[in-house]
XYZ file of C-alpha atoms in Angstrom:
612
model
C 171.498 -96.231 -73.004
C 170.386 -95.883 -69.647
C 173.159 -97.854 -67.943
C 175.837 -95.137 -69.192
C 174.833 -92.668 -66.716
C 174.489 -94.906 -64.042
C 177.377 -96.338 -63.924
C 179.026 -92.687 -64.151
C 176.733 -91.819 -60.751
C 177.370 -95.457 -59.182
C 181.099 -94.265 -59.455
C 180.485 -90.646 -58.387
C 178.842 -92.215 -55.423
C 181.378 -94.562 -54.584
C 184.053 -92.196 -54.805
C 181.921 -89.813 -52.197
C 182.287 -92.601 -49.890
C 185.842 -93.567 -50.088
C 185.127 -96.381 -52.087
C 188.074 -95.980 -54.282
C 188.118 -99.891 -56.072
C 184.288 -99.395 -56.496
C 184.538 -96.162 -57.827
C 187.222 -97.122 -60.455
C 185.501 -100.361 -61.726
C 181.993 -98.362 -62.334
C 184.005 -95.477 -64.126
C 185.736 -98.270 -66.110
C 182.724 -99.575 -67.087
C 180.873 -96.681 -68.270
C 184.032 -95.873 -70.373
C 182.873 -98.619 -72.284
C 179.525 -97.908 -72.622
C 180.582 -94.412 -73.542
C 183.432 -95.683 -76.343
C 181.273 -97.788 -78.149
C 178.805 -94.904 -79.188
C 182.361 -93.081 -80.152
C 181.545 -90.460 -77.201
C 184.775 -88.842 -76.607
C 184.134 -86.072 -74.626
C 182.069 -88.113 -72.252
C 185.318 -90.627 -71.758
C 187.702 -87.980 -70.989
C 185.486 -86.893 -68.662
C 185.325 -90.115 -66.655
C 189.020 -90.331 -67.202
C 189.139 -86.969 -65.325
C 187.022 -88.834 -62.617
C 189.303 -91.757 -62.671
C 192.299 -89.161 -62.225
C 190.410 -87.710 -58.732
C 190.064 -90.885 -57.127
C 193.990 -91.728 -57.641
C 194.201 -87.700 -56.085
C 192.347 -88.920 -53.186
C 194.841 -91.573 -52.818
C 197.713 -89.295 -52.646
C 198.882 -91.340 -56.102
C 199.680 -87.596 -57.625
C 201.863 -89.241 -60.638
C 198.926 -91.407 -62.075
C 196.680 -88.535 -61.332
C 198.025 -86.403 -63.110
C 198.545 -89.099 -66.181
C 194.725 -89.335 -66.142
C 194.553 -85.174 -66.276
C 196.856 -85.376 -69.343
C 194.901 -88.201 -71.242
C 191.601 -85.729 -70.831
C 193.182 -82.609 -71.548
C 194.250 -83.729 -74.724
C 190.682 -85.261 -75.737
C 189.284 -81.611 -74.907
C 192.032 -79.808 -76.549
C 191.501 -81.454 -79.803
C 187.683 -80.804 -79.514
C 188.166 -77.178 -78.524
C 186.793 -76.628 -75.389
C 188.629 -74.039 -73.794
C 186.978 -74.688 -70.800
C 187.688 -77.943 -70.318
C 190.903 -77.358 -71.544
C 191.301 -75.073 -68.335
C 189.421 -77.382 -65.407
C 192.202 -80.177 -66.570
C 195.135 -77.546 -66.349
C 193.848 -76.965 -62.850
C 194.036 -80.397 -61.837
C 197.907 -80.771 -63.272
C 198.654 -77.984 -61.698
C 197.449 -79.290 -58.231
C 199.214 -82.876 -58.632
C 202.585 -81.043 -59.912
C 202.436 -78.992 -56.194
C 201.648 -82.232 -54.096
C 204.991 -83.441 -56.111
C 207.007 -80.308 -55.059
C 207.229 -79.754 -58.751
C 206.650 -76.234 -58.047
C 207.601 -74.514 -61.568
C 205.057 -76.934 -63.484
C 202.735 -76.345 -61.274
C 202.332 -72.367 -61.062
C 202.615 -73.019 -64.991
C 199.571 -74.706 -65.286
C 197.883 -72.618 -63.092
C 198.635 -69.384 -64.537
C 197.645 -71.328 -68.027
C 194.048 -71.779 -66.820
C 193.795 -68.600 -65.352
C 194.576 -67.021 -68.377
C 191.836 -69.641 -70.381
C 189.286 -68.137 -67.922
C 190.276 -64.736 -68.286
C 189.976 -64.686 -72.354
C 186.562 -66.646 -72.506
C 185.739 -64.245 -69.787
C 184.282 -66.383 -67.054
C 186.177 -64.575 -63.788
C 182.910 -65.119 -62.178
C 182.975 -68.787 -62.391
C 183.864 -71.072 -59.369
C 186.821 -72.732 -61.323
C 188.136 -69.541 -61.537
C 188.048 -68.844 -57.887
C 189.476 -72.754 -57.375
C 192.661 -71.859 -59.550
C 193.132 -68.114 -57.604
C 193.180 -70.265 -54.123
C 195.421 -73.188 -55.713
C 197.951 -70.036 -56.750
C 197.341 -68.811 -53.008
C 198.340 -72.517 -51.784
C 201.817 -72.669 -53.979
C 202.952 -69.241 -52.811
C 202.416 -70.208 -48.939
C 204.499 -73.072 -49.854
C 206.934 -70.966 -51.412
C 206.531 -68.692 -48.540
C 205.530 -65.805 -50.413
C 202.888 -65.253 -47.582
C 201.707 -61.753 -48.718
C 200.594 -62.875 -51.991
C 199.182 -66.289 -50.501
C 196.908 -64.083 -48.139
C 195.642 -61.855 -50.926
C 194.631 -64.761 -53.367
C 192.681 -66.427 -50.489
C 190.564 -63.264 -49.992
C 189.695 -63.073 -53.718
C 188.924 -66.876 -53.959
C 186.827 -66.488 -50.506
C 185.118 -63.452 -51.831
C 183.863 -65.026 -55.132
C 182.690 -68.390 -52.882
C 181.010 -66.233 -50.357
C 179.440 -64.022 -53.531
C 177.733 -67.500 -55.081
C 177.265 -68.834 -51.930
C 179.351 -72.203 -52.331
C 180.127 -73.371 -49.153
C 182.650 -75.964 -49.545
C 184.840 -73.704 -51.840
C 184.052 -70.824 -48.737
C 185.793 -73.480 -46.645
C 188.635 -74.898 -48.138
C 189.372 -70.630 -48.831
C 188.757 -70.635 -44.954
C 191.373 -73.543 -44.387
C 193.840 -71.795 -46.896
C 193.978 -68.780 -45.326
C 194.189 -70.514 -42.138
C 197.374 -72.026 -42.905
C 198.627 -68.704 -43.691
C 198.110 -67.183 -40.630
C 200.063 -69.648 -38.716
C 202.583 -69.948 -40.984
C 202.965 -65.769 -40.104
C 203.335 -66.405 -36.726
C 198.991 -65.772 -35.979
C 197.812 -69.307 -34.956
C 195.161 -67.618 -32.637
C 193.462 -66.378 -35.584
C 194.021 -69.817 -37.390
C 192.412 -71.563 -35.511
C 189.271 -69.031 -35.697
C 189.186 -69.416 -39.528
C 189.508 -73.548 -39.584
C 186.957 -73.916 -36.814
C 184.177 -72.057 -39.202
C 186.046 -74.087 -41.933
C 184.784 -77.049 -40.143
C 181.222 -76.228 -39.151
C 180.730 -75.690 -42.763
C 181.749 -79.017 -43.952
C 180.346 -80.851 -40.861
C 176.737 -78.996 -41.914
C 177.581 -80.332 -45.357
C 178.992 -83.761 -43.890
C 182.001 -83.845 -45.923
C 184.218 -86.320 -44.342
C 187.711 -85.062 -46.279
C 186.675 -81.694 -45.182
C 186.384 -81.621 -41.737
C 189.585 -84.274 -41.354
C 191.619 -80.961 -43.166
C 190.126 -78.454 -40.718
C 190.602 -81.165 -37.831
C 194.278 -81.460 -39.262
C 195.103 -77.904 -39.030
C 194.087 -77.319 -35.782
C 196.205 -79.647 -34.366
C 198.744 -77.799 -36.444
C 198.393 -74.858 -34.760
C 198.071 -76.072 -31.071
C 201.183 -78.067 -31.958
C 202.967 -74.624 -33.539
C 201.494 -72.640 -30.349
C 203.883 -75.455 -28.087
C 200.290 -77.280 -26.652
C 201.351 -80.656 -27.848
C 198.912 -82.638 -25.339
C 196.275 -80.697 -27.148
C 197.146 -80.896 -30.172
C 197.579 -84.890 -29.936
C 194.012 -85.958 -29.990
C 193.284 -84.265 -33.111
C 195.896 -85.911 -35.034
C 195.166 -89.203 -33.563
C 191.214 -88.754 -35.149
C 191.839 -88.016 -38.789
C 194.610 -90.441 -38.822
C 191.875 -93.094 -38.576
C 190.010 -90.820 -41.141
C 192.976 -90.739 -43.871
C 193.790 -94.518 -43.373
C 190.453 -94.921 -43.908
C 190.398 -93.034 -47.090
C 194.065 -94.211 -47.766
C 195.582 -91.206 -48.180
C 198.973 -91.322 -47.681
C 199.984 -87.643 -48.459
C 198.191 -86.470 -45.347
C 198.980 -89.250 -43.279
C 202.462 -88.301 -43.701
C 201.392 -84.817 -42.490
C 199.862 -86.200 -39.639
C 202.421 -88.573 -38.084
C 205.085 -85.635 -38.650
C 203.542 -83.668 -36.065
C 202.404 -86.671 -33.600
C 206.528 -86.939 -34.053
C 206.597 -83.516 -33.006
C 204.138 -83.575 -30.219
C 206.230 -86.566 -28.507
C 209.377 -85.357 -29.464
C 208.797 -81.436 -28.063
C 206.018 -82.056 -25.475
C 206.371 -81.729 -22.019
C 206.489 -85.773 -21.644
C 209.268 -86.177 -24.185
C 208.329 -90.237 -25.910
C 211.263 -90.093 -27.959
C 210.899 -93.880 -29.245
C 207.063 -92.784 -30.304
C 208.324 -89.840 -31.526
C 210.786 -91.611 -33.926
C 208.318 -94.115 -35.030
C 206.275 -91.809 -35.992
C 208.994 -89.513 -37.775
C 210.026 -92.825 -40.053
C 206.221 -93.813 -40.661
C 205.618 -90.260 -41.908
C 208.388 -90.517 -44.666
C 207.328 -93.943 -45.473
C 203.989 -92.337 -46.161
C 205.665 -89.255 -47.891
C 207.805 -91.400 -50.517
C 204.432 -93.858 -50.960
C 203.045 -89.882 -51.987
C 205.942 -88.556 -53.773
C 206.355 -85.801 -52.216
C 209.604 -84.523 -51.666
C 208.279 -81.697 -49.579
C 206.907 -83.966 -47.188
C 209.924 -86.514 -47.114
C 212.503 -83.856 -46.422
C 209.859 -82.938 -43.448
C 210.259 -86.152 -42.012
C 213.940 -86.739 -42.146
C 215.001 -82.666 -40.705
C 212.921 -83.763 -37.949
C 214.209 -87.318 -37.977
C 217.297 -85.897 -38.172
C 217.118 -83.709 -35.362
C 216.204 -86.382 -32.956
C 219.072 -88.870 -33.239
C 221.208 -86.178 -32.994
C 219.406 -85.562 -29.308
C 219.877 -88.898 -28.499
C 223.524 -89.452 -29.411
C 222.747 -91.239 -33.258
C 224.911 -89.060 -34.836
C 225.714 -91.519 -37.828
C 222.191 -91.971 -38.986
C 221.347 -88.246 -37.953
C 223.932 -86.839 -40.576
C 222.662 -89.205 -43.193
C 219.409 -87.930 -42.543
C 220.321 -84.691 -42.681
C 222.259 -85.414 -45.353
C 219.335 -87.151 -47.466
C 216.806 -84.470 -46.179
C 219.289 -81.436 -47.805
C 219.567 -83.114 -51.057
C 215.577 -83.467 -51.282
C 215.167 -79.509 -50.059
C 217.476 -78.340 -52.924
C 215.160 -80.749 -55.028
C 212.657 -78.726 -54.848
C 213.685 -75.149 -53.398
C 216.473 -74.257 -55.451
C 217.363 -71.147 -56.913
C 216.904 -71.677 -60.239
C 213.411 -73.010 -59.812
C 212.390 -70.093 -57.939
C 214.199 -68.409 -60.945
C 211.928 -70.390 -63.106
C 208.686 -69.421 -60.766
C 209.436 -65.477 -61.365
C 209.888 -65.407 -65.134
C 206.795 -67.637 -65.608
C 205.012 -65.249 -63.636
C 206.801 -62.067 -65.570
C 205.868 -63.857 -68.694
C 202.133 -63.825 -67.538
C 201.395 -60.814 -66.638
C 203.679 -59.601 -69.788
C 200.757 -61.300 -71.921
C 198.039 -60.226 -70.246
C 199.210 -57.008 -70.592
C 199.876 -56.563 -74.536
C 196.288 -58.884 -74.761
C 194.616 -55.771 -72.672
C 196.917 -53.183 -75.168
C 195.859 -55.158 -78.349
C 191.913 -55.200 -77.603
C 192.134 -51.520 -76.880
C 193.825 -50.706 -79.814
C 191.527 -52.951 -82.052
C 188.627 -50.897 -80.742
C 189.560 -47.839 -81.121
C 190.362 -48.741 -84.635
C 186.713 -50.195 -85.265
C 185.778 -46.805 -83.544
C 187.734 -44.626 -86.401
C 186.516 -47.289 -89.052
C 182.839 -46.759 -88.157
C 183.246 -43.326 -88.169
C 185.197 -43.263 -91.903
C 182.046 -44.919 -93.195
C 179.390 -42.717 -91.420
C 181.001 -39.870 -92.771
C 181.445 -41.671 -96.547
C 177.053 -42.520 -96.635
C 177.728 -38.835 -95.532
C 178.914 -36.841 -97.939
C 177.251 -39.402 -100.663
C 173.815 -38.349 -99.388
C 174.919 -34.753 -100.120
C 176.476 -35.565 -103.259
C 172.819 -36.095 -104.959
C 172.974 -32.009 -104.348
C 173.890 -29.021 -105.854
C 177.442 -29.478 -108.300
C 179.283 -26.777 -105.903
C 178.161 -28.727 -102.291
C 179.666 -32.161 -103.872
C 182.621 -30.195 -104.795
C 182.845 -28.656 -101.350
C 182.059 -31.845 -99.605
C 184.760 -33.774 -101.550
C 187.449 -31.430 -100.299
C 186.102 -31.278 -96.935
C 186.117 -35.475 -97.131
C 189.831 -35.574 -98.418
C 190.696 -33.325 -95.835
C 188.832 -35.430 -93.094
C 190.352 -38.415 -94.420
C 193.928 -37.124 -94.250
C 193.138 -36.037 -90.866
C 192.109 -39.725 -89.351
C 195.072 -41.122 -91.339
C 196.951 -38.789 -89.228
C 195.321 -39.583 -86.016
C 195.319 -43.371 -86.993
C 199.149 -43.231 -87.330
C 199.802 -41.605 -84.273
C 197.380 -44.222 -82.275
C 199.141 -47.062 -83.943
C 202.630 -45.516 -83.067
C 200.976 -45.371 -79.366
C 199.934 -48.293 -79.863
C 203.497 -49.968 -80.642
C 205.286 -47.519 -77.549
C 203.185 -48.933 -75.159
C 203.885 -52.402 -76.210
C 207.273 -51.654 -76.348
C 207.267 -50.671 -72.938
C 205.674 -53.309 -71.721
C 208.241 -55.733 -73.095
C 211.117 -53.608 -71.388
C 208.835 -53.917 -67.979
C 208.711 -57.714 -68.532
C 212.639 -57.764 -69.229
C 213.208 -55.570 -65.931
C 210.843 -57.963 -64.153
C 213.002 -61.188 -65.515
C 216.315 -59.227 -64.837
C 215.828 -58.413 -61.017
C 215.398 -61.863 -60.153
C 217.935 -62.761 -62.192
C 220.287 -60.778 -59.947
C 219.069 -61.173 -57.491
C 219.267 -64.873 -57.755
C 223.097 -64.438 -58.319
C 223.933 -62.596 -55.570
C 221.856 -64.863 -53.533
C 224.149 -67.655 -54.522
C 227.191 -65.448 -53.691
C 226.518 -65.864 -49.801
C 224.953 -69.628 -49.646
C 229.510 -70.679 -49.561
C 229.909 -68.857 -45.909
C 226.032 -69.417 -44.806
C 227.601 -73.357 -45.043
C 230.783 -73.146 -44.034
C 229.423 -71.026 -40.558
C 232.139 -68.418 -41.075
C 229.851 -66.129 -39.320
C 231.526 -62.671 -39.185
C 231.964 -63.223 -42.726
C 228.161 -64.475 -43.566
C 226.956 -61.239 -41.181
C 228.959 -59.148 -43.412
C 227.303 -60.752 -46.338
C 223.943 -60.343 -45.076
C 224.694 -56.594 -44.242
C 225.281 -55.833 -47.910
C 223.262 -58.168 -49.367
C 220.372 -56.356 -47.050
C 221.450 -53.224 -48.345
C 221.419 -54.362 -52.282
C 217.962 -55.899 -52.140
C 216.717 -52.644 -50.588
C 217.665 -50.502 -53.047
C 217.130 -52.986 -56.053
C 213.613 -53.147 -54.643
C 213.237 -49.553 -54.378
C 214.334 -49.054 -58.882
C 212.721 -52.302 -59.778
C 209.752 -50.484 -60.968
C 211.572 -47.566 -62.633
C 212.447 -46.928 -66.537
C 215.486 -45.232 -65.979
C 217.627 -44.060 -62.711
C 219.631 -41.799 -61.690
C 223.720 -42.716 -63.123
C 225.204 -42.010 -59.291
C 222.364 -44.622 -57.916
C 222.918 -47.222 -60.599
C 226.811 -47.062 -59.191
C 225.971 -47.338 -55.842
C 224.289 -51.130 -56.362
C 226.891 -51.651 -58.661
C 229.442 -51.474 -56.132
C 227.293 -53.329 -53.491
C 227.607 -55.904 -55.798
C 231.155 -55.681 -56.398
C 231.872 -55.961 -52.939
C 229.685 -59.220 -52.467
C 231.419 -61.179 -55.299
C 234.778 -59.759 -54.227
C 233.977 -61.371 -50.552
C 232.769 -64.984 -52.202
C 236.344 -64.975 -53.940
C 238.433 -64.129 -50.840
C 239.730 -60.747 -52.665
C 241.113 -62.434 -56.056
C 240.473 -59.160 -57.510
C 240.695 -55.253 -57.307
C 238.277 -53.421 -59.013
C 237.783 -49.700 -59.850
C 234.839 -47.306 -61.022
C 235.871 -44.060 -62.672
C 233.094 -41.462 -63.890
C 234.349 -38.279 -65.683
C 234.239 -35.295 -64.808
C 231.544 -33.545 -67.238
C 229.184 -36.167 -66.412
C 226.532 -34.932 -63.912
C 226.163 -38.189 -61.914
C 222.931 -37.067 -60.287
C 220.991 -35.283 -63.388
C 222.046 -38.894 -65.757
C 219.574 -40.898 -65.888
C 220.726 -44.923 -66.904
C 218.496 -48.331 -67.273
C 218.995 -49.952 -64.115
C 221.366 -52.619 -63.711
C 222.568 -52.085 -67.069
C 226.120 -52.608 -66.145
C 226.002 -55.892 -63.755
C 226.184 -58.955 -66.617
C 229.206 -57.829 -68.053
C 230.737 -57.457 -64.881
C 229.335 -60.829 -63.615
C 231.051 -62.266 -66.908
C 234.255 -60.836 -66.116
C 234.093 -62.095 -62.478
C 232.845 -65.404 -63.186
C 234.557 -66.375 -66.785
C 237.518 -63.784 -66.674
C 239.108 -63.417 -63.103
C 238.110 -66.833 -61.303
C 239.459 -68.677 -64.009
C 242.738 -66.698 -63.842
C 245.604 -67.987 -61.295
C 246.834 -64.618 -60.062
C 244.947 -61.232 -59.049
C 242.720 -59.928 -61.347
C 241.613 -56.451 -61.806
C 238.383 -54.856 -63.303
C 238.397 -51.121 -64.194
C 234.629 -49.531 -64.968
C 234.193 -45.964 -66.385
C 232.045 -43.822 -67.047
C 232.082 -40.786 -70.124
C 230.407 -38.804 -72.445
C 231.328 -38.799 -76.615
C 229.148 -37.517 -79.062
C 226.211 -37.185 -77.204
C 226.455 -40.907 -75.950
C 226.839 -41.986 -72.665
C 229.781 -44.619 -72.872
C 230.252 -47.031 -70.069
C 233.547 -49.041 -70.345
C 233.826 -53.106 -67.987
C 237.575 -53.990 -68.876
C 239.244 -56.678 -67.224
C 242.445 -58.682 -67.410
C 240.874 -62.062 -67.001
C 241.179 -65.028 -69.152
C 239.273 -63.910 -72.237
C 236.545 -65.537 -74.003
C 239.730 -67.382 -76.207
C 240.658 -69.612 -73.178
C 237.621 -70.233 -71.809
C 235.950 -71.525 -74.871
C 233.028 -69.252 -74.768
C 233.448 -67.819 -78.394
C 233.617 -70.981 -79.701
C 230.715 -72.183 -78.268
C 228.411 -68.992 -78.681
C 227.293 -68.751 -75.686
C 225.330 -66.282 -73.897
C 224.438 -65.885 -70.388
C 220.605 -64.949 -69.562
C 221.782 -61.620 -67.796
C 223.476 -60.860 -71.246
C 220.855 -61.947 -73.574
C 218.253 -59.721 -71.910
C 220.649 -56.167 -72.020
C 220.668 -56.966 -75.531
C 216.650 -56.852 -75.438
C 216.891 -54.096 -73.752
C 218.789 -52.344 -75.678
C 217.006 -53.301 -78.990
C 213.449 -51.702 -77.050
C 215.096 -48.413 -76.009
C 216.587 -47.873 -79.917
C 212.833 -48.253 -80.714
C 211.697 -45.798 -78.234
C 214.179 -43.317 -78.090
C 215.211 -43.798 -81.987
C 219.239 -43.847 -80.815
C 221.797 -45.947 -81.396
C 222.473 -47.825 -78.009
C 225.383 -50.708 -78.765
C 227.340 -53.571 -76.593
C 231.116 -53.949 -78.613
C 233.323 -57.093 -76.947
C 236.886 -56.182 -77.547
C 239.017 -58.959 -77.217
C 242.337 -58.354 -75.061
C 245.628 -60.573 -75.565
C 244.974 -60.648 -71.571
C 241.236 -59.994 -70.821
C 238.020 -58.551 -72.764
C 236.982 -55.006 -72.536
C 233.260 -54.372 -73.089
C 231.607 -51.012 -74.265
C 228.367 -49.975 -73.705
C 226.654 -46.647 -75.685
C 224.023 -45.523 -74.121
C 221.670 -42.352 -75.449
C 222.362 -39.790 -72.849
C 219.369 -39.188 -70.922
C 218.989 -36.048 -68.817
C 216.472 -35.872 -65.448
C 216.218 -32.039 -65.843
């Protein structure tokens, strides 16, 4: 028995070193030590092991196979904690992949593991707040990057673990350059790597090293920035790591390629060896690096034919892995999240106050049966006084549990509104990418203009129940507009409110109207060979406010979409919506689809809600 742990520390040791082969082989061996007293656990832990040394060799894919094997060892034994430290680790190798969905996935998984077992204090914990802080820099949500740094730095600094203080130092380094601050970059990654020089870990200081060079190369001092790319390259071939040797001879590209003492044949070499080292990695953030910069050079020196398939190549990778709908993806995973965490927060409230009233019931019941052994006319009196009591909590129970179901209620409607601004806003994103690539430029600066303007005020109602009818038309228009510019003017549109409806004192969901008339622009008019037109109006009938989309489109007949049942995302979640305020306001909100022989009309009752 004592050569299973030291063939577990022989690997450990090994792996400290760089001594990847080594490392593997002694990890191999105490699997089998380890399998043949049936210890499960104690494999998928050196399985885990196994999966950090392919991580330190950039191999992400196998990695993360490794993570997968152990996770499911742990989740069939129950460890929640376990369960989490793997999802961590997937979640890492999915981001060095670009496979940016799957990876805030598994992060926000083991956050949540950590939250319920309660362990926010842990270091793990801290690790999978500063992973999240890494994929948002990448996704260039820089705000949110900064501000999951600080947390992860405060909990290091707070148990005083030094390497986690700084790899949060290096984090947050990276996103001050990235926000134009490489001055105070460079601060952060030079404490960064005094700390891991103290501690002498090698990986550590190459990263801080790394960075710096970075930032003098971002800052336009290229001759200074050289040297420090030229030591950890030695470092990372060293410790064959191929992801950030790809990093590195990016910006040695750069450096020759932008310096003062342009080396354009260096600079190329070094362009082509980084994306050699990116695809070796897998990462197509990396590789589409390495061939916009490729790209950009053989266009400077006259290659135009390789510098458009380049560019070509290095498009096709971006929208790999920066699409829309993955950043789609990203925001309803995260709605989704904090949707749970909510109702978990509403559910253990109400549970306690409910043990609260229980306890109480039975105090009072040992109560009143202690008096009972009394006079005849005290039990009598105490028996009324209990049925009274008792009718009373049922009371106050009923009420808390009809709280209780309002607030959940609402917090599914504020997890619909969070999945139905992106949603839009997603859309009307893609509405402007056709000019953007076409370089019509008055008409993209037109786009921009309103698009500006729509994002400002969707911004300004995303957090709001209800808004006011006359601002809900206002973005409705905006929008209008955009779609009507995408499609040249294929259609005239109109927006009609009568006249006993106080536009300013009616208050409406927001964006209740814009899926059905994104279905009638998008399955209706473009479909249709001549000018289409889309009337939208606005009145009041029996205390119901009745919004009216009609179009003369194609109709769901031709395009199929009755047949098939489908039902686009923007639709799907007005329903919800309209399901949740029935249940709060106890109306009778409706969608009805009238089919046209030339179009569809859709109606929408709303209960009419007044500001004043």
């Amino acid at each position: 028995m004592k050569a299973r742990p030291a063939y577990a520390y022989r690997g450990h040791n090994y792996s400290a070193l760089g001594m990847d082969s080594l490392a593997l082989d002694s990890y191999d061996q105490a699997m089998k030590i380890r399998e043949e007293n049936n210890d499960l656990k104690g494999v998928a832990r050196l399985i885990y092991n196994k999966g950090l040394v392919y991580f330190n060799e950039s191999d992400y894919a196998r990695a993360n196979d490794n993570n997968r094997k152990a996770y499911e060892v742990f989740e069939k034994a129950k460890d929640s904690f376990l369960m989490a430290k793997m999802l961590n680790s997937i979640g890492i190798n999915h981001m060095y992949l670009s496979q940016y969905p799957e990876a805030i996935k598994s992060y926000l998984d083991a956050k949540r593991i950590y939250e319920d077992l309660g362990l926010t204090e842990d270091r793990q914990y801290a690790s999978i707040l500063s992973n999240i802080g890494l994929l948002y820099a990448r996704l260039a949500k820089f705000k949110e990057a900064e501000t999951y740094q600080k947390q992860a730095l405060l909990f290091f600094e707070k148990s005083d673990f030094q390497e986690g203080v700084a790899n949060a130092l290096t984090n947050l380094g990276r996103v001050y350059n990235d926000t134009g601050n490489p001055e105070k970059a460079i601060d952060s990654y030079k404490k960064a790597y005094d700390i891991m020089e103290s501690n002498t870990n090698e990986r550590g200081m190459a990263s801080a090293l790394t960075n710096m060079g970075i930032a003098y190369s971002e800052m336009g001092k290229y001759a200074k920035a050289v040297p420090y790319f030229k030591q950890t390259q030695k470092i990372y071939e060293k410790l064959k790591n191929s992801n950030n040797l790809a990093i590195v001879h990016r910006y040695l590209g750069d450096c020759y390629f932008l310096g003062s003492e342009k080396k354009l044949a260096l600079a190329e070499e070094n362009y082509e060896t980084s994306f050699e080292y990116a695809k070796e990695a897998e990462s197509i953030n990396l590789q589409f690096n390495a061939l916009e910069q490729l790209a950009s050079l053989q266009s400077e020196t006259g290659n135009y034919k390789q510098a458009f398939k380049n560019k070509t190549e290095a498009v096709v990778l971006r929208d790999s892995f920066a699409s829309v709908e993955k950043k789609e993806e990203i925001a309803l995973l995260e709605a989704d999240y904090e949707y749970e965490k909510e109702k978990s927060i509403l559910l253990a409230t109400h549970e306690k106050e409910q043990a609260i009233s229980n306890a109480e019931m039975e105090r009072q019941k040992l109560m009143i049966t202690g008096l009972s052994l009394g006079a005849f006319l005290i039990v009598v009196f105490s028996v009324v006084a209990f049925q009274l009591y008792k009718k009373r909590e049922r009371v106050l129970s009923e009420k808390k549990i009809s709280e209780f179901k309002t607030k959940v209620a609402e917090t599914e409607l504020k997890a619909l509104r969070s999945q139905m601004n992106p949603h839009f806003i997603f859309n009307a994103m893609n509405s402007i990418s056709d000019y953007m690539a076409k370089n019509d430029l008055e008409t993209a600066n037109t786009f921009l203009v309103k698009f500006s303007k729509l994002i400002r005020a969707i911004l300004e109602s995303s957090e709001k129940k209800w808004i006011p009818l006359e601002e809900d038309l206002e973005l409705t228009e905006l929008y209008v507009q955009i779609e009507g510019l995408r499609l040249k003017d294929k259609f005239e549109h109109s927006i009609k409110v009568s006249k006993d409806v106080d536009m300013e004192n009616t208050m409406v969901p927001p964006l209740i109207l814009q899926p059905f008339i994104e279905n009638s622009i998008w399955h209706g008019i473009s479909k249709k060979e001549t000018k289409g037109h889309i009337d939208i109006s606005v009145k009041i009938e029996n205390q119901l406010l009745v919004c009216t989309v009609d179009d003369d489109g194609v109709g769901r007949k031709t395009n199929g979409a009755t047949k098939k049942g489908k039902t686009s995302m923007g639709l799907k979640i007005t329903k919800n919506r309209l399901d949740i305020i029935n249940q709060l306001k106890k109306e009778n909100a409706s969608i009805q689809m009238i089919d046209k022989e030339e179009g569809l009309r859709v109606e929408l009752k709303l209960p009419l809600e007044l500001q004043f």
